[in-house]
Amino acid sequence: MLWKIYDALIDHPLIYDKVGNRIKFYEYPETGDVSGVFIIIDPLSPPKPVGHGDNKRIVYEYFYQIDVWSRDMDDTAIVMETVSDVMWKIGFGETDGIDEYDKDTDIFRQAKRFIGRFEKLKE
């Protein structure tokens, strides 16, 4: 699922233009290294089976937090809005979020949590 999210994000022209290759899994940038816009995809729990059929697990729930960091408030907001749109299109809903500014580091950060249920891929 991580790669499905990554691919959907990087395929969006605005995200590709503003973020480029600064989409990371699990890794938060050092505050001194924030040049441009960063997206961080962080799984909050392993996939959880939530649907069964024929004595098999067939539906899993995925729970992610996606952060957008930058030194520009408008870039942070527009990229997060686009992330939300992309996540909606691939089947995720939003649960909650954070919007903050750290004046010591001059970094704007928005984080949202997304949850989705998907059938297990065929083996």
JSON list of C-alpha atoms in Angstrom, two decimals:
[
{"chain": "A", "resi": 1, "resn": "MET", "atom": "CA", "xyz": [0.00, 0.00, 0.00]},
{"chain": "A", "resi": 2, "resn": "LEU", "atom": "CA", "xyz": [2.91, 2.37, 0.67]},
{"chain": "A", "resi": 3, "resn": "TRP", "atom": "CA", "xyz": [3.94, 2.18, -2.97]},
{"chain": "A", "resi": 4, "resn": "LYS", "atom": "CA", "xyz": [0.35, 2.63, -4.18]},
{"chain": "A", "resi": 5, "resn": "ILE", "atom": "CA", "xyz": [0.15, 5.87, -2.17]},
{"chain": "A", "resi": 6, "resn": "TYR", "atom": "CA", "xyz": [3.60, 7.00, -3.31]},
{"chain": "A", "resi": 7, "resn": "ASP", "atom": "CA", "xyz": [2.80, 6.32, -6.97]},
{"chain": "A", "resi": 8, "resn": "ALA", "atom": "CA", "xyz": [-0.53, 8.15, -6.76]},
{"chain": "A", "resi": 9, "resn": "LEU", "atom": "CA", "xyz": [1.13, 11.17, -5.15]},
{"chain": "A", "resi": 10, "resn": "ILE", "atom": "CA", "xyz": [4.12, 11.38, -7.49]},
{"chain": "A", "resi": 11, "resn": "ASP", "atom": "CA", "xyz": [1.81, 11.02, -10.51]},
{"chain": "A", "resi": 12, "resn": "HIS", "atom": "CA", "xyz": [-0.04, 14.21, -9.61]},
{"chain": "A", "resi": 13, "resn": "PRO", "atom": "CA", "xyz": [1.48, 17.14, -11.58]},
{"chain": "A", "resi": 14, "resn": "LEU", "atom": "CA", "xyz": [1.28, 19.70, -8.75]},
{"chain": "A", "resi": 15, "resn": "ILE", "atom": "CA", "xyz": [2.91, 17.35, -6.25]},
{"chain": "A", "resi": 16, "resn": "TYR", "atom": "CA", "xyz": [5.57, 16.32, -8.74]},
{"chain": "A", "resi": 17, "resn": "ASP", "atom": "CA", "xyz": [6.30, 19.97, -9.49]},
{"chain": "A", "resi": 18, "resn": "LYS", "atom": "CA", "xyz": [6.44, 21.19, -5.87]},
{"chain": "A", "resi": 19, "resn": "VAL", "atom": "CA", "xyz": [7.86, 18.10, -4.13]},
{"chain": "A", "resi": 20, "resn": "GLY", "atom": "CA", "xyz": [9.86, 16.16, -6.71]},
{"chain": "A", "resi": 21, "resn": "ASN", "atom": "CA", "xyz": [11.72, 13.29, -5.07]},
{"chain": "A", "resi": 22, "resn": "ARG", "atom": "CA", "xyz": [11.18, 14.55, -1.51]},
{"chain": "A", "resi": 23, "resn": "ILE", "atom": "CA", "xyz": [8.45, 11.99, -0.69]},
{"chain": "A", "resi": 24, "resn": "LYS", "atom": "CA", "xyz": [9.75, 9.81, 2.13]},
{"chain": "A", "resi": 25, "resn": "PHE", "atom": "CA", "xyz": [8.56, 6.81, 4.14]},
{"chain": "A", "resi": 26, "resn": "TYR", "atom": "CA", "xyz": [9.05, 7.01, 7.93]},
{"chain": "A", "resi": 27, "resn": "GLU", "atom": "CA", "xyz": [11.86, 9.61, 7.58]},
{"chain": "A", "resi": 28, "resn": "TYR", "atom": "CA", "xyz": [11.31, 13.13, 8.86]},
{"chain": "A", "resi": 29, "resn": "PRO", "atom": "CA", "xyz": [13.71, 15.75, 7.51]},
{"chain": "A", "resi": 30, "resn": "GLU", "atom": "CA", "xyz": [16.15, 17.50, 9.81]},
{"chain": "A", "resi": 31, "resn": "THR", "atom": "CA", "xyz": [14.80, 20.99, 10.43]},
{"chain": "A", "resi": 32, "resn": "GLY", "atom": "CA", "xyz": [17.91, 22.55, 8.91]},
{"chain": "A", "resi": 33, "resn": "ASP", "atom": "CA", "xyz": [17.46, 20.48, 5.73]},
{"chain": "A", "resi": 34, "resn": "VAL", "atom": "CA", "xyz": [13.98, 21.69, 4.81]},
{"chain": "A", "resi": 35, "resn": "SER", "atom": "CA", "xyz": [14.51, 23.33, 1.47]},
{"chain": "A", "resi": 36, "resn": "GLY", "atom": "CA", "xyz": [11.44, 22.89, -0.68]},
{"chain": "A", "resi": 37, "resn": "VAL", "atom": "CA", "xyz": [8.37, 20.87, 0.23]},
{"chain": "A", "resi": 38, "resn": "PHE", "atom": "CA", "xyz": [8.61, 17.45, 1.87]},
{"chain": "A", "resi": 39, "resn": "ILE", "atom": "CA", "xyz": [5.93, 14.76, 2.14]},
{"chain": "A", "resi": 40, "resn": "ILE", "atom": "CA", "xyz": [6.35, 12.04, 4.76]},
{"chain": "A", "resi": 41, "resn": "ILE", "atom": "CA", "xyz": [4.18, 8.91, 4.65]},
{"chain": "A", "resi": 42, "resn": "ASP", "atom": "CA", "xyz": [4.06, 7.18, 8.03]},
{"chain": "A", "resi": 43, "resn": "PRO", "atom": "CA", "xyz": [2.07, 3.99, 8.64]},
{"chain": "A", "resi": 44, "resn": "LEU", "atom": "CA", "xyz": [0.44, 4.26, 12.07]},
{"chain": "A", "resi": 45, "resn": "SER", "atom": "CA", "xyz": [-0.33, 0.56, 12.37]},
{"chain": "A", "resi": 46, "resn": "PRO", "atom": "CA", "xyz": [0.16, -2.60, 10.35]},
{"chain": "A", "resi": 47, "resn": "PRO", "atom": "CA", "xyz": [-2.70, -3.60, 8.04]},
{"chain": "A", "resi": 48, "resn": "LYS", "atom": "CA", "xyz": [-5.55, -4.99, 10.14]},
{"chain": "A", "resi": 49, "resn": "PRO", "atom": "CA", "xyz": [-7.90, -7.69, 8.83]},
{"chain": "A", "resi": 50, "resn": "VAL", "atom": "CA", "xyz": [-11.49, -6.42, 9.02]},
{"chain": "A", "resi": 51, "resn": "GLY", "atom": "CA", "xyz": [-13.35, -8.60, 6.53]},
{"chain": "A", "resi": 52, "resn": "HIS", "atom": "CA", "xyz": [-13.51, -12.35, 6.13]},
{"chain": "A", "resi": 53, "resn": "GLY", "atom": "CA", "xyz": [-15.00, -14.77, 3.63]},
{"chain": "A", "resi": 54, "resn": "ASP", "atom": "CA", "xyz": [-14.62, -18.48, 3.02]},
{"chain": "A", "resi": 55, "resn": "ASN", "atom": "CA", "xyz": [-12.54, -18.65, 6.20]},
{"chain": "A", "resi": 56, "resn": "LYS", "atom": "CA", "xyz": [-9.95, -16.23, 4.71]},
{"chain": "A", "resi": 57, "resn": "ARG", "atom": "CA", "xyz": [-8.99, -12.67, 5.48]},
{"chain": "A", "resi": 58, "resn": "ILE", "atom": "CA", "xyz": [-10.07, -10.67, 2.45]},
{"chain": "A", "resi": 59, "resn": "VAL", "atom": "CA", "xyz": [-10.37, -7.02, 3.58]},
{"chain": "A", "resi": 60, "resn": "TYR", "atom": "CA", "xyz": [-7.68, -5.06, 5.39]},
{"chain": "A", "resi": 61, "resn": "GLU", "atom": "CA", "xyz": [-7.78, -1.65, 7.02]},
{"chain": "A", "resi": 62, "resn": "TYR", "atom": "CA", "xyz": [-4.81, 0.70, 6.48]},
{"chain": "A", "resi": 63, "resn": "PHE", "atom": "CA", "xyz": [-4.06, 3.70, 8.70]},
{"chain": "A", "resi": 64, "resn": "TYR", "atom": "CA", "xyz": [-1.50, 6.34, 7.65]},
{"chain": "A", "resi": 65, "resn": "GLN", "atom": "CA", "xyz": [-0.35, 9.77, 8.66]},
{"chain": "A", "resi": 66, "resn": "ILE", "atom": "CA", "xyz": [0.93, 12.02, 5.89]},
{"chain": "A", "resi": 67, "resn": "ASP", "atom": "CA", "xyz": [2.88, 15.17, 6.76]},
{"chain": "A", "resi": 68, "resn": "VAL", "atom": "CA", "xyz": [3.72, 18.11, 4.53]},
{"chain": "A", "resi": 69, "resn": "TRP", "atom": "CA", "xyz": [6.64, 20.28, 5.67]},
{"chain": "A", "resi": 70, "resn": "SER", "atom": "CA", "xyz": [7.99, 23.45, 4.10]},
{"chain": "A", "resi": 71, "resn": "ARG", "atom": "CA", "xyz": [9.10, 26.99, 4.84]},
{"chain": "A", "resi": 72, "resn": "ASP", "atom": "CA", "xyz": [6.21, 28.41, 2.80]},
{"chain": "A", "resi": 73, "resn": "MET", "atom": "CA", "xyz": [2.73, 28.45, 4.33]},
{"chain": "A", "resi": 74, "resn": "ASP", "atom": "CA", "xyz": [0.94, 28.53, 0.96]},
{"chain": "A", "resi": 75, "resn": "ASP", "atom": "CA", "xyz": [2.99, 25.63, -0.47]},
{"chain": "A", "resi": 76, "resn": "THR", "atom": "CA", "xyz": [2.32, 23.57, 2.65]},
{"chain": "A", "resi": 77, "resn": "ALA", "atom": "CA", "xyz": [-1.43, 24.20, 2.41]},
{"chain": "A", "resi": 78, "resn": "ILE", "atom": "CA", "xyz": [-1.82, 23.61, -1.34]},
{"chain": "A", "resi": 79, "resn": "VAL", "atom": "CA", "xyz": [0.27, 20.43, -1.27]},
{"chain": "A", "resi": 80, "resn": "MET", "atom": "CA", "xyz": [-1.70, 19.04, 1.68]},
{"chain": "A", "resi": 81, "resn": "GLU", "atom": "CA", "xyz": [-4.98, 19.88, -0.06]},
{"chain": "A", "resi": 82, "resn": "THR", "atom": "CA", "xyz": [-3.74, 17.99, -3.11]},
{"chain": "A", "resi": 83, "resn": "VAL", "atom": "CA", "xyz": [-2.58, 15.05, -0.96]},
{"chain": "A", "resi": 84, "resn": "SER", "atom": "CA", "xyz": [-6.09, 14.89, 0.53]},
{"chain": "A", "resi": 85, "resn": "ASP", "atom": "CA", "xyz": [-7.64, 14.86, -2.96]},
{"chain": "A", "resi": 86, "resn": "VAL", "atom": "CA", "xyz": [-5.29, 12.10, -4.14]},
{"chain": "A", "resi": 87, "resn": "MET", "atom": "CA", "xyz": [-5.92, 9.97, -1.04]},
{"chain": "A", "resi": 88, "resn": "TRP", "atom": "CA", "xyz": [-9.70, 10.37, -1.54]},
{"chain": "A", "resi": 89, "resn": "LYS", "atom": "CA", "xyz": [-9.41, 9.26, -5.16]},
{"chain": "A", "resi": 90, "resn": "ILE", "atom": "CA", "xyz": [-7.58, 6.05, -4.20]},
{"chain": "A", "resi": 91, "resn": "GLY", "atom": "CA", "xyz": [-10.11, 5.20, -1.49]},
{"chain": "A", "resi": 92, "resn": "PHE", "atom": "CA", "xyz": [-8.95, 6.77, 1.79]},
{"chain": "A", "resi": 93, "resn": "GLY", "atom": "CA", "xyz": [-10.97, 8.95, 4.14]},
{"chain": "A", "resi": 94, "resn": "GLU", "atom": "CA", "xyz": [-9.56, 11.52, 6.58]},
{"chain": "A", "resi": 95, "resn": "THR", "atom": "CA", "xyz": [-9.78, 11.19, 10.35]},
{"chain": "A", "resi": 96, "resn": "ASP", "atom": "CA", "xyz": [-7.99, 14.20, 11.89]},
{"chain": "A", "resi": 97, "resn": "GLY", "atom": "CA", "xyz": [-5.05, 16.50, 11.43]},
{"chain": "A", "resi": 98, "resn": "ILE", "atom": "CA", "xyz": [-2.55, 19.04, 12.70]},
{"chain": "A", "resi": 99, "resn": "ASP", "atom": "CA", "xyz": [-1.66, 22.48, 11.37]},
{"chain": "A", "resi": 100, "resn": "GLU", "atom": "CA", "xyz": [1.34, 24.13, 13.03]},
{"chain": "A", "resi": 101, "resn": "TYR", "atom": "CA", "xyz": [4.15, 26.60, 12.59]},
{"chain": "A", "resi": 102, "resn": "ASP", "atom": "CA", "xyz": [7.48, 26.40, 14.42]},
{"chain": "A", "resi": 103, "resn": "LYS", "atom": "CA", "xyz": [8.84, 29.94, 14.64]},
{"chain": "A", "resi": 104, "resn": "ASP", "atom": "CA", "xyz": [12.26, 28.71, 15.86]},
{"chain": "A", "resi": 105, "resn": "THR", "atom": "CA", "xyz": [12.82, 26.71, 12.66]},
{"chain": "A", "resi": 106, "resn": "ASP", "atom": "CA", "xyz": [10.52, 28.71, 10.36]},
{"chain": "A", "resi": 107, "resn": "ILE", "atom": "CA", "xyz": [8.74, 25.51, 9.23]},
{"chain": "A", "resi": 108, "resn": "PHE", "atom": "CA", "xyz": [5.07, 25.07, 8.45]},
{"chain": "A", "resi": 109, "resn": "ARG", "atom": "CA", "xyz": [3.68, 21.58, 8.96]},
{"chain": "A", "resi": 110, "resn": "GLN", "atom": "CA", "xyz": [0.33, 20.05, 8.19]},
{"chain": "A", "resi": 111, "resn": "ALA", "atom": "CA", "xyz": [-0.36, 16.42, 9.02]},
{"chain": "A", "resi": 112, "resn": "LYS", "atom": "CA", "xyz": [-3.48, 14.41, 8.32]},
{"chain": "A", "resi": 113, "resn": "ARG", "atom": "CA", "xyz": [-4.46, 10.86, 9.13]},
{"chain": "A", "resi": 114, "resn": "PHE", "atom": "CA", "xyz": [-6.07, 8.69, 6.50]},
{"chain": "A", "resi": 115, "resn": "ILE", "atom": "CA", "xyz": [-7.88, 5.38, 6.83]},
{"chain": "A", "resi": 116, "resn": "GLY", "atom": "CA", "xyz": [-9.03, 2.99, 4.13]},
{"chain": "A", "resi": 117, "resn": "ARG", "atom": "CA", "xyz": [-10.26, -0.56, 3.67]},
{"chain": "A", "resi": 118, "resn": "PHE", "atom": "CA", "xyz": [-9.13, -2.61, 0.70]},
{"chain": "A", "resi": 119, "resn": "GLU", "atom": "CA", "xyz": [-9.42, -6.17, -0.48]},
{"chain": "A", "resi": 120, "resn": "LYS", "atom": "CA", "xyz": [-6.29, -8.24, -0.17]},
{"chain": "A", "resi": 121, "resn": "LEU", "atom": "CA", "xyz": [-4.43, -8.55, -3.44]},
{"chain": "A", "resi": 122, "resn": "LYS", "atom": "CA", "xyz": [-4.52, -11.97, -5.06]},
{"chain": "A", "resi": 123, "resn": "GLU", "atom": "CA", "xyz": [-1.51, -14.14, -4.29]}
]
